[in-house]
Structures are given as structure tokens and as C-alpha cells.
């Protein structure tokens, strides 16, 4: 190893150990002791993944595809089949050499159950948080307490109680100088970076109106199986239960709402809207709506109009657009005058995959011992923007930011156990309560 490489290696090891050292006693699990021993004999950046569904598997592959000396050492999920399937998918994505050098997750480091996250966190330098979003506040808080570098998927919570918890942990992460990247990958995509920079420079003047969309046919659904407890069924079919997913306005439309906030350099102060379920009315679709329309108002009086829809057979539209006092930006990369003449075109044709970029830059910073990323607060505000929209469509009321953020309504179950009951339960025919505007209370 060259002198330069030795120094880089030393800086990186000192960086991750210093981050962990300041956590002393905050996560009192035995695995922490074994983590220190494990780290002492191998200089690779140890990665653990929590949540082994599609996104967790993809994020793990992307982490292992960076140019740094990275090794996956632990995996955890509530379900054993998801851990094993994820491991197989990761193994399949690796070359023979990558499998030898970068994949080191024997059976004893594949953890299952609601407490699997604690065991994974104790064994790694960097943790990937990709469980259903309802778990994110607890998992993020534990990872920060243990002094880990973090990649966490969006959204970062499903209710205001969870958002506040993430904001508290985010402040501690900053104090400890822990890198935190949130999977709002448009921030790591060249065409968005350049487009938003031009809008911030004022090329279309002051932004007076924003339009954001996530309209498509929807996602997977899991049918109930015999002998499943209610907890297992909701965990398997998590997209359709708010304590786990937050509704699709939170789980997916957050991307577009985040871009709206990014351009406006802040979050909305109030929201009103309407929504419901016209197409996805079966019991297998749990309790979420299939469409939302929300009017958000920012502190300067400008508006953001938000659409999200999951209805098969309807046009797909996932994008953002802005109107300013001097022109407009009708889609990412394009800037026009008010007559419709294009005055700037930023091509994203050759942009690298932003899902990979966000891991490349995170692990490069960690390898150099640098503190560069503090995405958690923005992720929390984007999440809260989406939750506020859901509050508006579910209640039919005008919802103000401060009241929404301070809501004490927790969607999370009082107890995590396969035989415990979530808060939303089906009637005798298997149908779940659906929010009713004018009646449903959200604050």
C-alpha cells in the first residue's frame, strides 16, 4: 500500500471510529462490541442493509458498485424470505471477483424480525435504511445514536410524530458530523442540479406558480394469505397502509413535492385539497386513496399545484413545472420566455444514473474521511409537505404547517409483534376504514 493510500485509509478509519466513539452507550446492544472487533481486522467500509425489499436490494447493489473499498457485511428484514431473496439478487448482480471481495454476509449475519435493525447497525460503518417508511424514524434514530454514516430512503416518516423524531436525530447527526444521504435522487441528477441553479439565479424571475405531478397506474399489491396474522398481512402489503407507507402522496409524490420546495428554498405554509378512491376500491388496497389534488401556499403567497394519481388506463405524468415573473420552466432542463420561446435547454441525455451517483458521492466522502452530506432535514421537510397534503385531502380542511407538524396523532402500532394489532383494522367483510373529508380528523 502506498503512503498516500495508507494515509487515506488511516483518515477513513479514524473518521468512522471517531463518529462511533462519540456515541458511547447510546445503543447498548452486544453487537456493538463485535462490530469493533470486526472492523479492526479489515479496512473495507462495512455496509449493512436494513429492509431487503426491492429498494433495499437495489441500494445495496449500488453501494457495492462504487469505486471505494466497500463490503456488505450484514442484512436485516422482518421476513427471512426477503433477506434470502435479496441476498440472491445481490449475488446475481455481482461479478465473481465482486462476490469474493465485496459480499460477506454469512447466515449468522442475516437477521430477521422487528429488532433486526439493531443487530445490523452494530456490525457496520454505513447503514442503508430501506424498510417501509413507517420504521424510518426509529431506525434513523438508532443509526445516529450508534454514530453510523447513513443512506436512507425516502420518505423518512409517515406521520408528524415520526417527522419530529427524524428532525431531532438529524440535528444530532450534524453535531456528530455523520454523513446522511436521503434517496431524493433528483438532488444528485445533473439536469435537475443545473435547472434549479438557473431558477435560483432568477432566469425566469420570481417563482409565482409551481405544478408537480406523479400520475401513473400504481404499483404492486399483495393478497392476503391463509394463516397470516393481521400484522403480517399489513407488513406484506405495506404500500396500502398509512402507518407503513403514508399513502402514495407520501411514498412517491414526495419526489416532485421535494423539487417544488427545492426551487422555492422552503416549505409551504398551508395546504388544501381533495381526493378519494374511485378505482382501487377493493379490500386488498387497504386504506389509501387512489388520487389527490392539493393546493399548497408558500410564505410569499406563491402556489404549488400538486396532482398524484394511481389509476390504470390513465396517462402517466411524473414531472415538475414552474412559472415566474419573467418566464417559465415547463419541464426539467427547459427554460422559456412567456411567449413559449426556449431560451435555455439543459440536456440530461448523458447524465449518469442518479441512484448510483448518490452512493458514489456518499462513499467517496466516507473513504476520504469527509463530512459533506446532511440531507435528513430536507428529507423530513419534504416528507412533512407530503403528509400535510394527505392531511388536507383526508380531512377536506385547510391545514397549516405548524399545526400539522405538531400533530400528536401517531399511526404507528403501540406494539410490534406478529400477533399485535395495527391501529387500522378491517371490518367483518375485510374492508378498512377510509378517510372521509369533513369528518376525518388529522391534527
Short mmCIF file of C-alpha atoms in Angstrom, two decimals:
data_model
loop_
_atom_site.label_atom_id
_atom_site.label_comp_id
_atom_site.label_asym_id
_atom_site.label_seq_id
_atom_site.Cartn_x
_atom_site.Cartn_y
_atom_site.Cartn_z
CA UNK A 1 0.00 0.00 0.00
CA UNK A 2 1.39 3.43 -0.95
CA UNK A 3 2.00 6.13 1.64
CA UNK A 4 -0.89 8.10 0.16
CA UNK A 5 -3.20 5.11 0.34
CA UNK A 6 -2.08 4.37 3.88
CA UNK A 7 -2.89 7.95 4.88
CA UNK A 8 -6.30 7.83 3.17
CA UNK A 9 -7.04 4.52 4.82
CA UNK A 10 -5.98 5.86 8.22
CA UNK A 11 -8.08 9.01 7.80
CA UNK A 12 -11.12 6.97 6.82
CA UNK A 13 -10.77 4.51 9.69
CA UNK A 14 -10.19 7.36 12.15
CA UNK A 15 -13.26 9.15 10.71
CA UNK A 16 -15.67 6.24 11.14
CA UNK A 17 -14.24 5.30 14.53
CA UNK A 18 -14.41 8.87 15.80
CA UNK A 19 -18.04 9.06 14.68
CA UNK A 20 -18.80 5.83 16.52
CA UNK A 21 -16.78 6.73 19.62
CA UNK A 22 -18.89 9.79 20.43
CA UNK A 23 -21.95 7.57 20.65
CA UNK A 24 -20.70 5.64 23.68
CA UNK A 25 -23.58 3.94 25.44
CA UNK A 26 -26.35 5.29 23.23
CA UNK A 27 -27.13 1.95 21.61
CA UNK A 28 -26.46 -0.69 24.20
CA UNK A 29 -26.58 -3.86 22.15
CA UNK A 30 -23.95 -6.60 22.34
CA UNK A 31 -23.36 -6.43 18.60
CA UNK A 32 -21.53 -3.14 19.03
CA UNK A 33 -18.72 -4.95 20.77
CA UNK A 34 -18.38 -7.45 17.96
CA UNK A 35 -18.50 -4.60 15.43
CA UNK A 36 -15.37 -3.03 16.88
CA UNK A 37 -13.54 -6.35 16.73
CA UNK A 38 -14.80 -6.95 13.18
CA UNK A 39 -13.68 -3.54 11.98
CA UNK A 40 -10.20 -3.87 13.46
CA UNK A 41 -9.01 -6.56 11.05
CA UNK A 42 -10.35 -5.29 7.71
CA UNK A 43 -10.13 -1.82 6.26
CA UNK A 44 -13.10 -2.12 3.92
CA UNK A 45 -16.05 0.18 4.58
CA UNK A 46 -18.55 -2.18 6.21
CA UNK A 47 -22.10 -1.78 4.90
CA UNK A 48 -25.32 -3.09 6.40
CA UNK A 49 -28.73 -3.00 4.76
CA UNK A 50 -31.96 -2.80 6.76
CA UNK A 51 -35.04 -3.56 4.70
CA UNK A 52 -34.42 -6.16 1.98
CA UNK A 53 -37.23 -5.41 -0.46
CA UNK A 54 -36.65 -4.09 -3.95
CA UNK A 55 -35.28 -0.70 -2.95
CA UNK A 56 -33.04 -2.06 -0.21
CA UNK A 57 -31.64 -4.65 -2.60
CA UNK A 58 -31.07 -2.02 -5.28
CA UNK A 59 -29.40 0.36 -2.84
CA UNK A 60 -27.10 -2.41 -1.61
CA UNK A 61 -26.04 -3.22 -5.17
CA UNK A 62 -25.42 0.46 -5.83
CA UNK A 63 -23.33 0.79 -2.66
CA UNK A 64 -21.26 -2.23 -3.70
CA UNK A 65 -20.86 -0.76 -7.22
CA UNK A 66 -18.99 2.32 -6.05
CA UNK A 67 -15.24 2.58 -6.66
CA UNK A 68 -14.44 2.52 -2.94
CA UNK A 69 -13.30 -0.44 -0.85
CA UNK A 70 -16.79 -1.49 0.26
CA UNK A 71 -18.11 -4.73 1.69
CA UNK A 72 -21.66 -5.78 2.56
CA UNK A 73 -21.43 -7.49 5.95
CA UNK A 74 -24.96 -7.63 7.39
CA UNK A 75 -28.58 -7.68 6.27
CA UNK A 76 -31.84 -7.41 8.17
CA UNK A 77 -35.57 -7.56 7.48
CA UNK A 78 -38.76 -8.51 9.27
CA UNK A 79 -39.07 -11.55 6.98
CA UNK A 80 -36.49 -14.27 6.37
CA UNK A 81 -37.59 -14.90 2.78
CA UNK A 82 -36.97 -11.27 1.91
CA UNK A 83 -33.44 -11.43 3.34
CA UNK A 84 -32.64 -14.58 1.40
CA UNK A 85 -34.18 -13.36 -1.85
CA UNK A 86 -32.34 -10.07 -1.53
CA UNK A 87 -29.03 -11.85 -0.93
CA UNK A 88 -29.57 -13.92 -4.07
CA UNK A 89 -30.37 -10.82 -6.13
CA UNK A 90 -27.30 -9.00 -4.85
CA UNK A 91 -25.15 -12.07 -5.52
CA UNK A 92 -26.54 -12.29 -9.06
CA UNK A 93 -25.68 -8.63 -9.70
CA UNK A 94 -22.03 -9.09 -8.69
CA UNK A 95 -19.14 -10.35 -10.78
CA UNK A 96 -17.19 -13.33 -9.42
CA UNK A 97 -14.48 -11.01 -8.08
CA UNK A 98 -17.03 -8.63 -6.55
CA UNK A 99 -18.69 -11.55 -4.79
CA UNK A 100 -15.35 -12.54 -3.29
CA UNK A 101 -14.24 -9.03 -2.37
CA UNK A 102 -17.50 -7.29 -1.53
CA UNK A 103 -20.14 -9.76 -0.39
CA UNK A 104 -19.57 -11.21 3.06
CA UNK A 105 -22.93 -11.93 4.67
CA UNK A 106 -22.92 -15.45 6.11
CA UNK A 107 -26.14 -16.84 7.56
CA UNK A 108 -25.23 -15.66 11.05
CA UNK A 109 -25.21 -12.05 9.83
CA UNK A 110 -28.63 -12.22 8.14
CA UNK A 111 -31.03 -11.02 10.79
CA UNK A 112 -34.80 -11.42 10.89
CA UNK A 113 -37.52 -9.79 12.96
CA UNK A 114 -38.61 -6.38 14.17
CA UNK A 115 -35.31 -5.93 16.05
CA UNK A 116 -33.08 -6.97 13.12
CA UNK A 117 -32.08 -3.33 12.57
CA UNK A 118 -30.28 -3.15 15.90
CA UNK A 119 -28.16 -6.17 15.05
CA UNK A 120 -27.26 -4.82 11.59
CA UNK A 121 -26.36 -1.36 12.88
CA UNK A 122 -23.93 -2.84 15.36
CA UNK A 123 -21.89 -4.53 12.63
CA UNK A 124 -21.33 -1.82 10.05
CA UNK A 125 -19.79 1.57 9.32
CA UNK A 126 -22.51 2.63 6.88
CA UNK A 127 -26.13 1.62 7.17
CA UNK A 128 -28.71 1.60 4.37
CA UNK A 129 -32.21 2.23 5.75
CA UNK A 130 -34.80 0.87 3.32
CA UNK A 131 -37.56 -0.72 5.39
CA UNK A 132 -41.12 0.53 4.82
CA UNK A 133 -41.11 4.26 5.67
CA UNK A 134 -43.03 3.92 8.95
CA UNK A 135 -39.94 2.34 10.52
CA UNK A 136 -37.55 5.05 9.32
CA UNK A 137 -37.71 7.37 12.37
CA UNK A 138 -36.74 4.60 14.81
CA UNK A 139 -34.11 3.12 12.52
CA UNK A 140 -32.57 6.52 11.73
CA UNK A 141 -32.51 7.49 15.39
CA UNK A 142 -30.75 4.24 16.30
CA UNK A 143 -28.22 4.63 13.49
CA UNK A 144 -27.42 8.20 14.52
CA UNK A 145 -27.11 7.16 18.17
CA UNK A 146 -24.61 4.48 17.11
CA UNK A 147 -22.59 7.02 15.11
CA UNK A 148 -23.08 5.43 11.69
CA UNK A 149 -22.82 7.02 8.26
CA UNK A 150 -26.26 6.71 6.68
CA UNK A 151 -28.08 6.31 3.41
CA UNK A 152 -31.82 6.33 3.98
CA UNK A 153 -34.61 6.01 1.51
CA UNK A 154 -37.46 8.48 1.22
CA UNK A 155 -39.93 9.25 2.71
CA UNK A 156 -38.41 9.45 6.16
CA UNK A 157 -41.68 9.06 8.12
CA UNK A 158 -45.41 8.57 7.67
CA UNK A 159 -46.78 10.93 10.34
CA UNK A 160 -45.82 14.17 12.08
CA UNK A 161 -44.64 12.34 15.19
CA UNK A 162 -42.13 10.47 13.05
CA UNK A 163 -41.03 13.63 11.20
CA UNK A 164 -40.26 15.36 14.50
CA UNK A 165 -38.22 12.35 15.58
CA UNK A 166 -36.21 12.47 12.37
CA UNK A 167 -35.60 16.21 12.77
CA UNK A 168 -34.28 15.64 16.30
CA UNK A 169 -31.94 12.88 15.11
CA UNK A 170 -30.89 14.99 12.11
CA UNK A 171 -29.67 17.72 14.46
CA UNK A 172 -27.62 15.16 16.41
CA UNK A 173 -26.22 13.73 13.15
CA UNK A 174 -24.98 17.22 12.26
CA UNK A 175 -23.33 17.61 15.66
CA UNK A 176 -21.56 14.29 15.19
CA UNK A 177 -20.71 15.10 11.54
CA UNK A 178 -22.34 11.93 10.26
CA UNK A 179 -22.92 11.91 6.52
CA UNK A 180 -26.60 11.39 5.75
CA UNK A 181 -27.85 10.99 2.17
CA UNK A 182 -31.61 10.66 1.57
CA UNK A 183 -32.89 8.91 -1.55
CA UNK A 184 -34.40 12.01 -3.12
CA UNK A 185 -32.13 11.37 -6.06
CA UNK A 186 -33.13 14.37 -8.16
CA UNK A 187 -30.68 16.31 -5.98
CA UNK A 188 -27.93 14.09 -7.44
CA UNK A 189 -29.05 14.37 -11.08
CA UNK A 190 -27.17 16.83 -13.29
CA UNK A 191 -30.16 18.08 -15.26
CA UNK A 192 -32.04 18.95 -12.06
CA UNK A 193 -28.99 20.48 -10.40
CA UNK A 194 -28.33 22.81 -13.35
CA UNK A 195 -32.02 23.61 -13.92
CA UNK A 196 -32.69 24.52 -10.30
CA UNK A 197 -29.46 26.54 -10.15
CA UNK A 198 -30.66 28.66 -13.09
CA UNK A 199 -34.06 29.14 -11.43
CA UNK A 200 -32.31 30.21 -8.24
CA UNK A 201 -30.27 32.69 -10.33
CA UNK A 202 -33.58 34.27 -11.37
CA UNK A 203 -33.64 33.50 -15.11
CA UNK A 204 -37.46 33.40 -15.01
CA UNK A 205 -37.77 35.95 -12.20
CA UNK A 206 -39.65 35.26 -9.01
CA UNK A 207 -41.45 31.91 -8.98
CA UNK A 208 -45.20 32.55 -8.71
CA UNK A 209 -46.63 29.12 -9.52
CA UNK A 210 -45.42 25.53 -9.40
CA UNK A 211 -47.07 22.40 -10.81
CA UNK A 212 -45.93 18.95 -9.71
CA UNK A 213 -47.21 15.56 -10.84
CA UNK A 214 -46.93 11.86 -10.05
CA UNK A 215 -49.68 10.29 -12.14
CA UNK A 216 -49.40 6.67 -13.28
CA UNK A 217 -51.03 3.26 -12.99
CA UNK A 218 -49.84 2.41 -9.50
CA UNK A 219 -47.76 -0.37 -8.01
CA UNK A 220 -47.90 -3.97 -6.80
CA UNK A 221 -50.49 -5.38 -4.41
CA UNK A 222 -50.21 -8.47 -2.19
CA UNK A 223 -53.28 -10.57 -1.47
CA UNK A 224 -53.98 -11.89 2.00
CA UNK A 225 -52.80 -15.47 2.54
CA UNK A 226 -54.21 -18.08 4.86
CA UNK A 227 -52.95 -18.10 8.44
CA UNK A 228 -51.42 -14.63 8.17
CA UNK A 229 -51.92 -12.52 11.24
CA UNK A 230 -53.21 -9.00 10.65
CA UNK A 231 -49.74 -7.63 11.39
CA UNK A 232 -48.08 -9.93 8.86
CA UNK A 233 -50.67 -9.15 6.19
CA UNK A 234 -50.20 -5.40 6.60
CA UNK A 235 -46.42 -5.80 6.63
CA UNK A 236 -46.52 -7.86 3.41
CA UNK A 237 -48.97 -5.50 1.71
CA UNK A 238 -47.36 -2.43 3.26
CA UNK A 239 -47.96 0.04 0.42
CA UNK A 240 -51.68 0.23 1.27
CA UNK A 241 -51.45 1.04 4.98
CA UNK A 242 -50.63 4.52 6.19
CA UNK A 243 -48.55 3.60 9.24
CA UNK A 244 -46.13 1.85 6.89
CA UNK A 245 -46.41 3.79 3.61
CA UNK A 246 -48.11 7.13 4.28
CA UNK A 247 -50.28 6.84 1.13
CA UNK A 248 -48.81 7.29 -2.35
CA UNK A 249 -48.79 11.08 -2.00
CA UNK A 250 -46.11 10.50 0.64
CA UNK A 251 -44.36 7.41 -0.71
CA UNK A 252 -43.88 8.53 -4.34
CA UNK A 253 -45.16 12.06 -4.92
CA UNK A 254 -42.63 13.26 -2.33
CA UNK A 255 -40.08 13.41 -5.18
CA UNK A 256 -41.99 16.12 -7.01
CA UNK A 257 -43.03 17.99 -3.88
CA UNK A 258 -39.37 18.00 -2.84
CA UNK A 259 -38.39 19.62 -6.16
CA UNK A 260 -41.08 22.26 -5.58
CA UNK A 261 -39.62 23.04 -2.16
CA UNK A 262 -36.06 22.97 -3.54
CA UNK A 263 -36.90 25.61 -6.16
CA UNK A 264 -38.76 27.73 -3.59
CA UNK A 265 -36.00 27.28 -0.97
CA UNK A 266 -38.55 26.45 1.68
CA UNK A 267 -41.69 24.53 2.54
CA UNK A 268 -45.36 25.54 2.11
CA UNK A 269 -47.19 27.17 5.00
CA UNK A 270 -50.63 25.74 4.26
CA UNK A 271 -52.45 23.23 2.08
CA UNK A 272 -55.99 22.46 0.98
CA UNK A 273 -57.18 19.78 -1.38
CA UNK A 274 -59.40 16.91 -2.34
CA UNK A 275 -59.01 13.23 -3.07
CA UNK A 276 -60.53 9.80 -2.76
CA UNK A 277 -60.57 6.28 -4.23
CA UNK A 278 -62.59 5.60 -7.36
CA UNK A 279 -60.68 2.74 -8.99
CA UNK A 280 -58.76 0.99 -6.22
CA UNK A 281 -61.75 0.21 -4.05
CA UNK A 282 -61.05 -3.45 -3.20
CA UNK A 283 -60.19 -4.61 0.29
CA UNK A 284 -56.68 -5.51 -0.91
CA UNK A 285 -56.00 -1.79 -1.36
CA UNK A 286 -56.17 -1.18 2.36
CA UNK A 287 -56.93 2.37 3.41
CA UNK A 288 -55.14 4.69 0.96
CA UNK A 289 -56.64 6.96 -1.71
CA UNK A 290 -56.00 6.48 -5.43
CA UNK A 291 -55.93 10.23 -6.23
CA UNK A 292 -55.09 13.51 -4.52
CA UNK A 293 -55.11 17.14 -5.70
CA UNK A 294 -53.57 19.67 -3.37
CA UNK A 295 -53.04 23.44 -3.47
CA UNK A 296 -50.00 24.39 -1.43
CA UNK A 297 -49.28 28.00 -0.48
CA UNK A 298 -45.79 29.29 0.35
CA UNK A 299 -44.98 32.14 2.72
CA UNK A 300 -44.61 34.60 -0.20
CA UNK A 301 -48.12 33.79 -1.44
CA UNK A 302 -47.00 31.70 -4.42
CA UNK A 303 -48.83 28.45 -5.06
CA UNK A 304 -47.82 24.87 -5.83
CA UNK A 305 -50.49 22.74 -7.52
CA UNK A 306 -49.99 19.05 -6.87
CA UNK A 307 -51.52 16.03 -8.58
CA UNK A 308 -50.91 12.38 -7.83
CA UNK A 309 -52.98 9.52 -9.18
CA UNK A 310 -52.77 5.73 -9.28
CA UNK A 311 -55.41 4.73 -11.82
CA UNK A 312 -54.77 2.14 -14.57
CA UNK A 313 -55.70 3.24 -18.08
CA UNK A 314 -54.91 6.91 -17.46
CA UNK A 315 -51.95 8.90 -18.85
CA UNK A 316 -48.66 8.77 -17.00
CA UNK A 317 -47.13 12.10 -16.00
CA UNK A 318 -44.30 12.45 -13.50
CA UNK A 319 -42.66 15.88 -13.66
CA UNK A 320 -42.43 19.42 -12.33
CA UNK A 321 -43.01 22.86 -13.91
CA UNK A 322 -42.61 26.45 -12.75
CA UNK A 323 -43.89 29.88 -13.81
CA UNK A 324 -42.01 33.04 -12.92
CA UNK A 325 -42.42 36.77 -13.40
CA UNK A 326 -40.07 36.72 -16.43
CA UNK A 327 -40.67 33.31 -17.97
CA UNK A 328 -41.39 29.68 -17.28
CA UNK A 329 -39.70 26.31 -16.83
CA UNK A 330 -42.18 23.79 -18.28
CA UNK A 331 -40.16 20.66 -17.52
CA UNK A 332 -36.76 19.72 -16.12
CA UNK A 333 -33.96 21.21 -18.22
CA UNK A 334 -36.14 23.60 -20.22
CA UNK A 335 -36.49 27.34 -19.65
CA UNK A 336 -38.71 29.54 -21.86
CA UNK A 337 -39.92 33.11 -22.08
CA UNK A 338 -43.60 33.83 -21.60
CA UNK A 339 -44.18 33.57 -25.38
CA UNK A 340 -43.02 29.95 -25.30
CA UNK A 341 -39.61 30.52 -26.92
CA UNK A 342 -36.98 28.22 -25.44
CA UNK A 343 -34.13 30.32 -24.11
CA UNK A 344 -32.20 27.56 -22.35
CA UNK A 345 -32.09 23.80 -22.79
CA UNK A 346 -30.11 21.64 -20.38
CA UNK A 347 -29.72 18.11 -21.70
CA UNK A 348 -29.90 15.19 -19.32
CA UNK A 349 -29.24 12.66 -22.09
CA UNK A 350 -25.82 11.57 -20.87
CA UNK A 351 -26.41 12.07 -17.16
CA UNK A 352 -25.19 9.19 -15.01
CA UNK A 353 -27.81 7.23 -13.07
CA UNK A 354 -28.64 9.41 -10.05
CA UNK A 355 -29.43 6.30 -7.98
CA UNK A 356 -25.78 5.31 -8.45
CA UNK A 357 -24.42 8.84 -8.10
CA UNK A 358 -25.89 9.32 -4.64
CA UNK A 359 -23.95 6.25 -3.45
CA UNK A 360 -20.79 7.18 -5.36
CA UNK A 361 -20.52 10.57 -3.69
CA UNK A 362 -21.50 9.30 -0.23
CA UNK A 363 -18.91 6.53 -0.18
CA UNK A 364 -16.25 8.78 -1.75
CA UNK A 365 -16.74 11.23 1.12
CA UNK A 366 -16.56 8.48 3.72
CA UNK A 367 -13.43 6.99 2.13
CA UNK A 368 -11.74 10.41 2.34
CA UNK A 369 -12.90 10.99 5.90
CA UNK A 370 -15.00 13.96 4.80
CA UNK A 371 -18.27 15.24 6.21
CA UNK A 372 -20.25 16.51 3.18
CA UNK A 373 -23.89 15.39 3.33
CA UNK A 374 -26.68 16.40 5.70
CA UNK A 375 -29.84 15.55 3.77
CA UNK A 376 -32.04 14.45 6.68
CA UNK A 377 -33.61 17.82 7.49
CA UNK A 378 -34.57 18.42 3.87
CA UNK A 379 -35.89 14.87 3.66
CA UNK A 380 -38.00 15.48 6.76
CA UNK A 381 -39.43 18.73 5.38
CA UNK A 382 -40.23 17.10 2.02
CA UNK A 383 -41.91 14.24 3.89
CA UNK A 384 -43.90 16.66 6.03
CA UNK A 385 -45.00 18.55 2.90
CA UNK A 386 -46.45 15.31 1.55
CA UNK A 387 -48.05 14.40 4.89
CA UNK A 388 -49.63 17.86 5.06
CA UNK A 389 -51.14 17.25 1.62
CA UNK A 390 -52.55 13.93 2.82
CA UNK A 391 -53.96 15.65 5.88
CA UNK A 392 -55.69 18.17 3.58
CA UNK A 393 -57.23 15.58 1.26
CA UNK A 394 -58.28 13.23 4.06
CA UNK A 395 -59.88 15.97 6.17
CA UNK A 396 -61.10 18.39 3.48
CA UNK A 397 -59.79 21.19 5.68
CA UNK A 398 -57.18 23.92 5.21
CA UNK A 399 -54.10 22.56 7.01
CA UNK A 400 -51.37 24.87 8.31
CA UNK A 401 -47.74 23.75 8.51
CA UNK A 402 -47.09 24.45 12.19
CA UNK A 403 -50.27 22.72 13.33
CA UNK A 404 -49.61 19.78 11.03
CA UNK A 405 -46.00 19.36 12.18
CA UNK A 406 -47.07 19.48 15.83
CA UNK A 407 -49.84 16.90 15.43
CA UNK A 408 -49.63 14.17 18.06
CA UNK A 409 -51.62 11.63 16.06
CA UNK A 410 -49.35 8.60 15.74
CA UNK A 411 -50.17 6.00 13.11
CA UNK A 412 -47.59 3.54 14.45
CA UNK A 413 -48.81 0.45 16.37
CA UNK A 414 -48.46 0.53 20.14
CA UNK A 415 -46.63 -2.80 19.98
CA UNK A 416 -44.57 -4.55 17.30
CA UNK A 417 -45.33 -8.25 17.42
CA UNK A 418 -46.69 -10.65 14.83
CA UNK A 419 -49.79 -11.16 16.97
CA UNK A 420 -50.22 -7.49 17.91
CA UNK A 421 -52.86 -5.40 16.18
CA UNK A 422 -52.13 -2.34 14.00
CA UNK A 423 -54.39 0.67 14.64
CA UNK A 424 -56.33 0.38 11.36
CA UNK A 425 -58.32 -2.87 11.28
CA UNK A 426 -60.73 -4.41 8.75
CA UNK A 427 -64.46 -4.85 9.33
CA UNK A 428 -66.13 -8.27 9.21
CA UNK A 429 -66.01 -8.22 5.41
CA UNK A 430 -62.31 -7.33 5.29
CA UNK A 431 -62.67 -3.65 4.34
CA UNK A 432 -60.66 -0.97 6.13
CA UNK A 433 -61.90 2.45 7.31
CA UNK A 434 -61.36 5.10 4.61
CA UNK A 435 -60.76 8.77 5.39
CA UNK A 436 -63.90 10.87 4.88
CA UNK A 437 -63.47 14.62 4.13
CA UNK A 438 -65.46 16.71 6.55
CA UNK A 439 -65.32 14.00 9.21
CA UNK A 440 -61.79 12.63 9.45
CA UNK A 441 -59.58 14.38 12.00
CA UNK A 442 -55.89 14.63 11.12
CA UNK A 443 -54.50 17.01 13.76
#
